[in-house]
Amino acid sequence: MRTLIKYLVNSNSPIESVVVKGWVRTRRDSKGFSFLEVNDGSCLTNLQVMADANTVGYKDISRFTTGASVEIYGSLVESPAKGQKWELHPTEIKLIGPADSSYPLQKKGHSLEFLRTIAHLRIRSNLFGAIFRTRSKIAYAVHKFFQDRDFVYVHTPIITASDCEGAGEMFRITTLKGNIDENPQADFFGKPTYLTVSGQLEGETFACAFSNIYTFGPTFRAENSNTARHSAEFWMIEPEIAFCDINGDMNLAEEFIKEMARYMIQNNSDDLQIFEKFVDKQVRDRLKFVIERPFVRIQYVKALEILKNSGKNFEFPVEYGANLQAEHERYLTEEHFKSPVTVYNYPREIKPFYMRLNEDGKTVAAMDLLVPGIGEVIGGSQREERLDYLLENVKYHKLSPENYWWYIDLRKYGTVPHAGFGVGFERLLMFLTGVSNIRDVIPYPRTPGNADF
Ligand code: 4AD
Ligand code: MG
């Protein structure tokens, strides 16, 4: 039976007989013997294989080139070489699938931009191996975080008729040909439908039945912003908590970020090493800092005051009623506080219809959690649970109550104060790895003009 390389490189003792399957990373030949470095994706470390003339299959060694897939039988023995504990002495080596010299990962040091053009192969490199193992582990950590706290996991629909964020950034889906607006009733679902921008509205219905829920799935935004932190398709985690206000919401968001940082350090230290070495020297220290220190919490108006007094010349205006831009978020987290910051109580006019109006009648109980290096990773709010206020807010945002009838129903039947937030999973990964472009933490990025794979 085949053993994954991670168990061999971390073995406590030699092993008489093992089978390894993987891909050749490099081969070095000497007189009468060759070293193969083999990787199977189970860990960062390659297994060194020392084959020689006694190895069955050695006559074909020249075909064991970088990128080829191989099957190897042999014994795990202590390595005399520095930098590794074990190496494999094979009795037999078999070539499964050859790779010719056009294999694009022949040498190290390709740029991230080039590697994006070979997204189907970049995952065989050290860095992308580490990134996507991290993605898998952190997905598990997300589920663990919520399951340990008795949150019920909900699969909210991907196809929807309602625009949760009201920003008009939805991808329309249709089976109609020609002018799709002429007779939308003839469409597959009998009305215009879209890919969801958020599972929140449906999530709220589940919270009003199960108390604590979370979603974790793909979301889509037809935002034409070609930035390093926006993607047209991304994954979002959206907890929703019944009987909870904005303070409980901010507490949970901060606890979540700390726990993810802790999980990363405790369970993914090897891959973190690669990020420290090749991506961001400070990443481990920053994670430690985030675990140890309390986060800063300030109201929106306070954030404006700090930005106005910063003496900085921002590109975008700092004035009441304007959204905080990336440059503002970065100033607050990286320069002023040097820590994650939660900004809350935003002007109602710049936030969606579902947010709860504060006593002042001007602001809503919204919160954004900002982290150094990235800015907003989490956006959330307390929801408007009062029927009359909600109806008024639907009108204020020029939406049609008919489209939200089931959402409005929740306020008629056993309404409760409730709150929740959305975490951009890729932004969380950027924060945990130090990788600075969202295109490098998602397997096949979808950005304006790019859906090649
Ligand atoms: O702030 P947003 O738009 O909030 C919502 O969608 C709410 N319905 C969440 C809720 O309260 N349940 O998005 C939440 C997070 C952002 O903070 C950001 O991290 C991420 O989703 N996000 C994106 N990530 C990548 N590419 C994009 N285009 C993103 N848009 C939002
Ligand atoms: Mg937001």
Coordinates of C-alpha atoms and ligand atoms in Angstrom, one line a residue:
M1 CA 0.0 0.0 0.0
R2 CA 1.1 3.5 -0.8
T3 CA 2.3 5.8 2.0
L4 CA 2.0 9.6 1.7
I5 CA 5.4 11.3 1.9
K6 CA 4.4 13.4 4.9
Y7 CA 4.4 10.3 7.0
L8 CA 7.9 9.3 5.7
V9 CA 9.7 12.5 6.2
N10 CA 8.2 12.7 9.7
S11 CA 8.8 9.1 10.6
N12 CA 10.3 8.1 14.0
S13 CA 12.1 5.1 12.7
P14 CA 13.4 3.4 9.5
I15 CA 10.8 1.5 7.5
E16 CA 11.7 -1.8 5.8
S17 CA 9.3 -1.6 2.9
V18 CA 7.4 1.3 1.5
V19 CA 5.6 2.4 -1.7
V20 CA 5.7 6.0 -2.7
K21 CA 3.8 7.6 -5.6
G22 CA 4.3 11.2 -6.7
W23 CA 5.9 13.6 -9.1
V24 CA 9.6 14.3 -9.7
R25 CA 10.7 17.7 -8.6
T26 CA 14.3 17.4 -9.6
R27 CA 16.9 14.8 -10.5
R28 CA 20.7 15.0 -10.0
D29 CA 22.9 12.4 -11.6
S30 CA 26.3 11.2 -10.5
K31 CA 28.4 8.4 -11.8
G32 CA 26.4 5.2 -11.1
F33 CA 23.7 6.7 -9.0
S34 CA 21.0 9.5 -9.1
F35 CA 19.1 11.5 -6.6
L36 CA 15.4 12.1 -7.2
E37 CA 13.4 14.6 -5.2
V38 CA 9.8 13.4 -5.2
N39 CA 6.7 15.3 -3.9
D40 CA 3.1 14.0 -3.6
G41 CA 1.5 17.2 -2.3
S42 CA 1.0 15.8 1.2
C43 CA 3.6 18.2 2.6
L44 CA 6.1 20.8 1.7
T45 CA 9.2 18.5 2.1
N46 CA 10.3 16.4 -0.8
L47 CA 11.4 12.8 -0.3
Q48 CA 15.0 12.2 -1.5
V49 CA 15.3 8.9 -3.4
M50 CA 18.8 7.5 -4.1
A51 CA 18.6 5.1 -7.0
D52 CA 21.6 3.2 -8.5
A53 CA 22.5 0.5 -10.9
N54 CA 21.0 -2.2 -8.6
T55 CA 17.6 -0.5 -8.7
V56 CA 15.2 -2.2 -11.0
G57 CA 14.2 0.3 -13.7
Y58 CA 17.4 2.4 -13.4
K59 CA 18.3 1.9 -17.0
D60 CA 15.4 4.3 -17.8
I61 CA 16.6 7.0 -15.3
S62 CA 17.0 9.6 -18.0
R63 CA 13.2 9.6 -18.5
F64 CA 12.6 10.5 -14.8
T65 CA 12.5 14.2 -15.5
T66 CA 11.0 17.1 -13.6
G67 CA 7.2 16.8 -13.7
A68 CA 7.1 13.1 -14.4
S69 CA 4.9 10.8 -12.2
V70 CA 6.6 7.9 -10.6
E71 CA 6.0 4.8 -8.4
I72 CA 8.8 3.8 -6.1
Y73 CA 9.4 0.7 -4.0
G74 CA 12.1 0.6 -1.3
S75 CA 13.1 1.2 2.3
L76 CA 13.3 4.3 4.3
V77 CA 16.7 4.7 5.8
E78 CA 18.5 7.4 7.7
S79 CA 20.0 10.0 5.4
P80 CA 23.7 10.8 5.7
A81 CA 23.1 14.2 4.0
K82 CA 22.4 17.4 6.0
G83 CA 19.0 19.0 6.1
Q84 CA 16.9 15.8 6.0
K85 CA 16.4 12.9 8.4
W86 CA 15.4 10.2 6.0
E87 CA 15.9 9.1 2.4
L88 CA 14.5 6.3 0.3
H89 CA 16.7 3.5 -1.1
P90 CA 14.6 2.0 -3.8
T91 CA 14.6 -1.6 -5.0
E92 CA 12.5 -0.6 -8.0
I93 CA 11.5 2.7 -9.7
K94 CA 8.6 2.9 -12.2
L95 CA 7.8 5.7 -14.6
I96 CA 4.0 6.2 -14.7
G97 CA 3.6 9.3 -16.8
P98 CA 6.6 11.0 -18.5
A99 CA 6.9 14.9 -18.8
D100 CA 8.9 16.3 -21.6
S101 CA 11.1 19.4 -21.6
S102 CA 8.2 21.7 -22.3
Y103 CA 7.0 21.2 -18.7
P104 CA 7.0 24.8 -17.5
L105 CA 8.1 24.4 -13.9
Q106 CA 11.7 23.3 -14.8
K107 CA 13.3 25.9 -12.6
K108 CA 12.5 28.0 -9.5
G109 CA 11.8 31.7 -9.3
H110 CA 8.9 32.1 -11.7
S111 CA 6.9 35.3 -11.1
L112 CA 3.5 35.0 -9.6
E113 CA 2.1 36.7 -12.7
F114 CA 3.5 34.0 -14.9
L115 CA 2.3 31.3 -12.6
R116 CA -1.2 32.6 -12.9
T117 CA -1.1 31.8 -16.6
I118 CA -0.5 28.1 -15.7
A119 CA -2.9 27.8 -12.8
H120 CA -3.4 24.1 -13.6
L121 CA 0.3 23.5 -12.9
R122 CA 1.4 26.2 -10.4
I123 CA -0.2 24.1 -7.7
R124 CA 2.7 21.7 -8.1
S125 CA 5.2 24.4 -6.8
N126 CA 6.2 24.8 -3.2
L127 CA 4.5 28.1 -2.6
F128 CA 1.1 27.1 -4.1
G129 CA 1.3 23.7 -2.4
A130 CA 1.6 25.6 0.9
I131 CA -1.2 28.0 0.0
F132 CA -3.7 25.4 -1.0
R133 CA -2.9 23.0 1.9
T134 CA -3.5 26.1 4.1
R135 CA -6.8 26.8 2.3
S136 CA -8.0 23.3 3.1
K137 CA -6.9 23.4 6.7
I138 CA -8.4 26.8 7.4
A139 CA -11.7 25.7 5.8
Y140 CA -11.7 22.8 8.3
A141 CA -10.8 25.3 11.2
V142 CA -13.7 27.5 10.2
H143 CA -16.1 24.6 10.5
K144 CA -14.5 23.5 13.8
F145 CA -14.8 27.0 15.2
F146 CA -18.6 27.2 14.5
Q147 CA -19.4 23.5 15.2
D148 CA -17.6 23.8 18.6
R149 CA -20.0 26.6 19.4
D150 CA -23.2 24.8 18.4
F151 CA -23.7 26.7 15.1
V152 CA -25.7 24.8 12.5
Y153 CA -24.2 24.8 9.0
V154 CA -26.7 25.9 6.3
H155 CA -26.4 25.6 2.5
T156 CA -28.1 28.7 1.3
P157 CA -29.0 28.9 -2.5
I158 CA -26.6 30.0 -5.1
I159 CA -29.4 31.1 -7.5
T160 CA -31.5 33.8 -6.1
A161 CA -34.0 36.5 -7.1
S162 CA -33.1 39.0 -4.4
D163 CA -30.1 41.4 -4.2
C164 CA -29.0 41.1 -0.6
E165 CA -26.5 44.0 -0.6
G166 CA -28.7 46.2 -2.9
A167 CA -25.6 47.2 -4.8
G168 CA -26.7 46.0 -8.2
E169 CA -23.6 43.9 -8.6
M170 CA -25.3 40.6 -9.5
F171 CA -24.6 38.3 -12.4
R172 CA -27.8 37.6 -14.2
I173 CA -28.5 33.9 -15.2
T174 CA -30.9 33.1 -17.9
T175 CA -31.8 30.5 -20.5
L176 CA -33.4 33.1 -22.7
K177 CA -31.9 34.1 -26.0
G178 CA -31.9 37.6 -27.6
N179 CA -33.4 40.4 -25.6
I180 CA -33.6 38.9 -22.1
D181 CA -35.6 41.8 -20.7
E182 CA -38.4 41.6 -23.2
N183 CA -40.4 38.8 -21.5
P184 CA -38.6 37.8 -18.2
Q185 CA -41.7 35.6 -17.3
A186 CA -40.6 33.2 -20.1
D187 CA -37.3 32.6 -18.4
F188 CA -36.5 29.3 -16.6
F189 CA -37.6 30.5 -13.2
G190 CA -40.4 32.7 -14.5
K191 CA -38.5 35.9 -13.4
P192 CA -35.1 37.4 -13.5
T193 CA -32.6 35.4 -11.4
Y194 CA -29.0 36.0 -10.4
L195 CA -26.0 34.4 -8.7
T196 CA -26.1 35.3 -5.1
V197 CA -23.9 38.0 -3.6
S198 CA -24.5 36.7 0.0
G199 CA -26.4 34.0 1.8
Q200 CA -27.3 36.3 4.6
L201 CA -31.1 36.8 4.0
E202 CA -31.7 33.1 3.8
G203 CA -29.3 32.7 6.7
E204 CA -31.4 35.0 8.9
T205 CA -34.5 32.7 8.3
F206 CA -32.4 29.8 9.6
A207 CA -31.2 31.7 12.6
C208 CA -34.8 32.4 13.4
A209 CA -35.3 28.7 13.7
F210 CA -32.0 27.3 14.9
S211 CA -30.7 30.2 16.9
N212 CA -27.0 30.0 15.7
I213 CA -26.2 29.2 12.1
Y214 CA -23.4 29.8 9.6
T215 CA -23.0 29.5 5.9
F216 CA -19.8 28.7 4.0
G217 CA -20.1 28.8 0.3
P218 CA -19.4 30.6 -3.0
T219 CA -20.7 34.1 -3.7
F220 CA -20.5 36.2 -6.8
R221 CA -20.1 39.9 -7.5
A222 CA -20.1 41.6 -10.9
E223 CA -18.0 44.4 -9.4
N224 CA -15.7 45.8 -12.1
S225 CA -12.9 46.5 -9.8
N226 CA -9.6 45.0 -10.8
T227 CA -7.9 45.2 -7.4
A228 CA -5.7 42.7 -5.5
R229 CA -8.5 42.0 -3.0
H230 CA -11.5 41.7 -5.2
S231 CA -12.7 38.6 -7.1
A232 CA -15.9 38.0 -9.0
E233 CA -16.2 34.6 -7.4
F234 CA -15.2 34.2 -3.8
W235 CA -16.1 32.1 -0.8
M236 CA -17.9 33.7 2.2
I237 CA -18.5 32.5 5.7
E238 CA -21.7 34.1 7.2
P239 CA -22.6 33.4 10.8
E240 CA -26.0 34.6 12.0
I241 CA -26.9 34.8 15.7
A242 CA -30.4 35.1 17.1
F243 CA -30.9 37.0 20.4
C244 CA -27.7 39.0 19.7
D245 CA -26.8 42.7 19.3
I246 CA -24.0 44.5 17.6
N247 CA -21.6 44.0 20.6
G248 CA -22.1 40.3 20.6
D249 CA -21.5 40.3 16.9
M250 CA -18.2 42.2 17.2
N251 CA -17.1 39.9 20.0
L252 CA -17.6 36.9 17.9
A253 CA -15.9 38.4 14.8
E254 CA -12.8 39.2 16.9
E255 CA -12.8 35.8 18.6
F256 CA -13.0 34.2 15.1
I257 CA -10.0 36.1 13.7
K258 CA -7.9 35.3 16.8
E259 CA -8.8 31.6 16.6
M260 CA -7.9 31.4 12.9
A261 CA -4.5 33.0 13.7
R262 CA -4.0 30.5 16.5
Y263 CA -5.0 27.5 14.4
M264 CA -2.6 28.6 11.6
I265 CA 0.4 28.8 14.0
Q266 CA -0.4 25.6 15.9
N267 CA -1.5 23.4 13.0
N268 CA 0.2 24.7 9.9
S269 CA 3.7 25.7 11.0
D270 CA 5.5 24.1 8.1
D271 CA 3.6 25.9 5.4
L272 CA 3.8 29.1 7.4
Q273 CA 7.6 28.8 7.1
I274 CA 7.4 29.1 3.4
F275 CA 5.2 32.2 3.7
E276 CA 7.7 33.7 6.1
K277 CA 10.6 32.9 3.8
F278 CA 9.2 33.9 0.4
V279 CA 6.1 36.0 0.9
D280 CA 6.1 38.1 4.0
K281 CA 8.8 38.0 6.7
Q282 CA 6.5 39.5 9.3
V283 CA 3.6 37.1 8.9
R284 CA 4.2 34.9 11.9
D285 CA 4.9 37.8 14.2
R286 CA 1.8 39.6 13.0
L287 CA -0.4 36.5 13.7
K288 CA 1.1 36.3 17.2
F289 CA 0.4 39.9 17.8
V290 CA -3.2 39.5 16.7
I291 CA -3.7 36.5 19.1
E292 CA -2.2 38.4 22.1
R293 CA -3.6 41.9 21.8
P294 CA -7.2 43.1 22.2
F295 CA -8.5 44.7 19.0
V296 CA -9.3 48.4 18.7
R297 CA -13.0 49.3 18.4
I298 CA -14.0 52.8 17.2
Q299 CA -17.2 54.4 15.8
Y300 CA -17.2 55.6 12.2
V301 CA -17.2 59.3 13.3
K302 CA -14.2 58.7 15.4
A303 CA -12.4 57.0 12.5
L304 CA -13.2 60.1 10.3
E305 CA -11.7 62.3 13.0
I306 CA -8.5 60.3 13.1
L307 CA -8.2 60.3 9.4
K308 CA -8.8 64.1 9.2
N309 CA -6.1 64.7 11.8
S310 CA -3.7 62.4 10.2
G311 CA -2.0 65.0 8.1
K312 CA -2.2 62.6 5.2
N313 CA -3.2 63.5 1.6
F314 CA -5.7 60.8 0.8
E315 CA -6.9 60.3 -2.7
F316 CA -10.5 59.8 -1.6
P317 CA -12.3 62.4 0.5
V318 CA -12.7 61.9 4.2
E319 CA -16.2 63.2 5.0
Y320 CA -19.3 62.1 6.7
G321 CA -21.3 59.9 4.4
A322 CA -18.4 58.6 2.4
N323 CA -17.3 55.0 2.5
L324 CA -13.9 54.2 4.0
Q325 CA -11.5 53.4 1.2
A326 CA -8.7 50.9 1.2
E327 CA -6.2 53.7 1.9
H328 CA -8.2 54.8 4.9
E329 CA -8.5 51.3 6.3
R330 CA -4.8 50.8 5.8
Y331 CA -3.9 54.0 7.6
L332 CA -6.0 53.1 10.6
T333 CA -4.7 49.5 10.9
E334 CA -1.1 49.9 9.8
E335 CA -0.1 53.4 10.8
H336 CA -2.3 54.8 13.5
F337 CA -3.3 51.8 15.6
K338 CA -0.9 49.2 14.3
S339 CA -3.5 46.6 15.1
P340 CA -6.8 45.2 13.8
V341 CA -9.6 47.7 14.1
T342 CA -13.4 47.3 14.2
V343 CA -15.2 50.3 12.9
Y344 CA -18.9 50.5 13.8
N345 CA -22.0 52.7 13.5
Y346 CA -21.9 53.9 9.9
P347 CA -24.2 56.4 8.2
R348 CA -27.4 54.6 7.1
E349 CA -27.2 56.0 3.6
I350 CA -24.1 54.1 2.7
K351 CA -25.2 50.7 4.1
P352 CA -27.8 48.1 3.0
F353 CA -31.5 48.1 3.9
Y354 CA -31.3 45.3 6.4
M355 CA -29.2 47.1 9.0
R356 CA -30.7 48.2 12.3
L357 CA -31.2 51.9 12.7
N358 CA -29.6 53.4 15.8
E359 CA -31.3 55.7 18.4
D360 CA -29.7 58.7 16.6
G361 CA -31.9 58.0 13.5
K362 CA -28.8 58.7 11.4
T363 CA -26.5 55.7 11.8
V364 CA -27.0 51.9 11.6
A365 CA -25.5 49.2 13.7
A366 CA -22.9 48.1 11.1
M367 CA -19.4 47.0 11.7
D368 CA -16.3 46.3 9.6
L369 CA -13.3 44.5 10.9
L370 CA -10.1 45.8 9.3
V371 CA -6.7 44.1 9.5
P372 CA -3.2 45.4 8.6
G373 CA -2.1 44.6 5.1
I374 CA -5.6 44.0 3.7
G375 CA -8.2 46.3 5.2
E376 CA -11.7 44.9 5.5
V377 CA -11.9 41.1 6.1
I378 CA -15.3 41.1 7.8
G379 CA -18.4 43.1 7.3
G380 CA -21.5 42.7 9.4
S381 CA -24.3 44.3 11.4
Q382 CA -27.2 43.9 13.8
R383 CA -30.3 43.4 11.6
E384 CA -33.5 45.5 11.7
E385 CA -35.9 43.3 13.6
R386 CA -38.7 45.9 14.0
L387 CA -41.3 45.5 11.2
D388 CA -42.2 49.2 10.8
Y389 CA -38.5 50.3 10.7
L390 CA -37.7 47.6 8.2
L391 CA -40.5 48.6 5.9
E392 CA -39.5 52.2 6.2
N393 CA -35.9 51.3 5.3
V394 CA -36.9 49.1 2.3
K395 CA -38.7 52.2 1.0
Y396 CA -35.7 54.5 1.9
H397 CA -33.5 52.3 -0.2
K398 CA -36.0 52.3 -3.1
L399 CA -36.6 48.5 -3.0
S400 CA -39.9 46.7 -3.6
P401 CA -41.2 45.0 -0.5
E402 CA -42.8 42.3 -2.6
N403 CA -39.4 41.0 -3.5
Y404 CA -38.5 40.6 0.2
W405 CA -41.9 39.3 1.5
W406 CA -40.5 36.2 3.1
Y407 CA -37.7 38.2 4.7
I408 CA -40.3 40.7 6.0
D409 CA -42.4 37.8 7.4
L410 CA -39.6 37.0 9.9
R411 CA -40.5 40.4 11.6
K412 CA -44.1 39.3 11.9
Y413 CA -43.7 35.9 13.4
G414 CA -41.6 35.8 16.5
T415 CA -39.1 38.5 15.6
V416 CA -35.9 38.6 17.7
P417 CA -32.9 40.9 17.8
H418 CA -30.2 39.2 15.7
A419 CA -26.9 40.0 14.1
G420 CA -24.3 38.4 11.9
F421 CA -21.3 39.0 9.7
G422 CA -19.6 37.9 6.5
V423 CA -16.0 36.9 6.3
G424 CA -14.3 36.9 2.9
F425 CA -12.5 33.5 3.0
E426 CA -9.8 34.6 0.5
R427 CA -9.1 37.8 2.4
L428 CA -8.8 35.7 5.6
L429 CA -6.3 33.5 3.8
M430 CA -4.4 36.6 2.5
F431 CA -4.2 37.7 6.1
L432 CA -3.0 34.3 7.4
T433 CA -0.4 33.7 4.7
G434 CA 0.8 37.2 3.8
V435 CA 0.0 36.6 0.1
S436 CA -0.9 40.0 -1.2
N437 CA -3.0 39.2 -4.3
I438 CA -6.4 37.4 -4.0
R439 CA -5.7 35.7 -7.4
D440 CA -3.0 33.6 -5.6
V441 CA -5.2 32.2 -2.8
I442 CA -8.1 31.0 -5.0
P443 CA -7.6 27.9 -7.2
Y444 CA -8.9 29.4 -10.5
P445 CA -9.5 33.2 -10.0
R446 CA -12.4 34.8 -11.7
T447 CA -11.7 38.5 -12.4
P448 CA -12.9 40.9 -15.0
G449 CA -11.8 39.6 -18.4
N450 CA -10.4 36.4 -17.0
A451 CA -12.1 33.0 -16.8
D452 CA -9.5 31.0 -18.7
F453 CA -9.4 27.8 -16.8
Ligands
4AD1 O1 -19.2 43.5 3.5 P1 -19.9 42.5 2.6 O2 -20.4 43.0 1.3 O3 -21.1 42.0 3.5 C1 -22.1 41.1 3.2 O4 -22.2 40.5 2.1 C2 -23.0 40.8 4.3 N1 -24.2 40.2 3.7 C3 -22.4 39.9 5.3 C4 -23.2 39.5 6.4 O5 -23.5 40.4 7.3 N2 -23.7 38.3 6.5 O6 -19.0 41.2 2.3 C5 -18.5 40.5 3.4 C6 -17.0 40.2 3.2 C7 -16.1 41.5 3.0 O7 -15.8 42.0 4.3 C8 -14.9 40.9 2.3 O8 -14.0 40.3 3.1 C9 -15.6 39.9 1.4 O9 -16.8 39.5 1.9 N3 -15.8 40.4 0.0 C10 -15.0 40.0 -1.0 N4 -14.0 39.2 -1.1 C11 -13.4 39.1 -2.4 N5 -13.8 39.7 -3.5 C12 -14.9 40.5 -3.4 N6 -15.4 41.1 -4.6 C13 -15.6 40.7 -2.2 N7 -16.6 41.4 -1.8 C14 -16.7 41.2 -0.4
MG2 MG -18.4 45.4 3.4

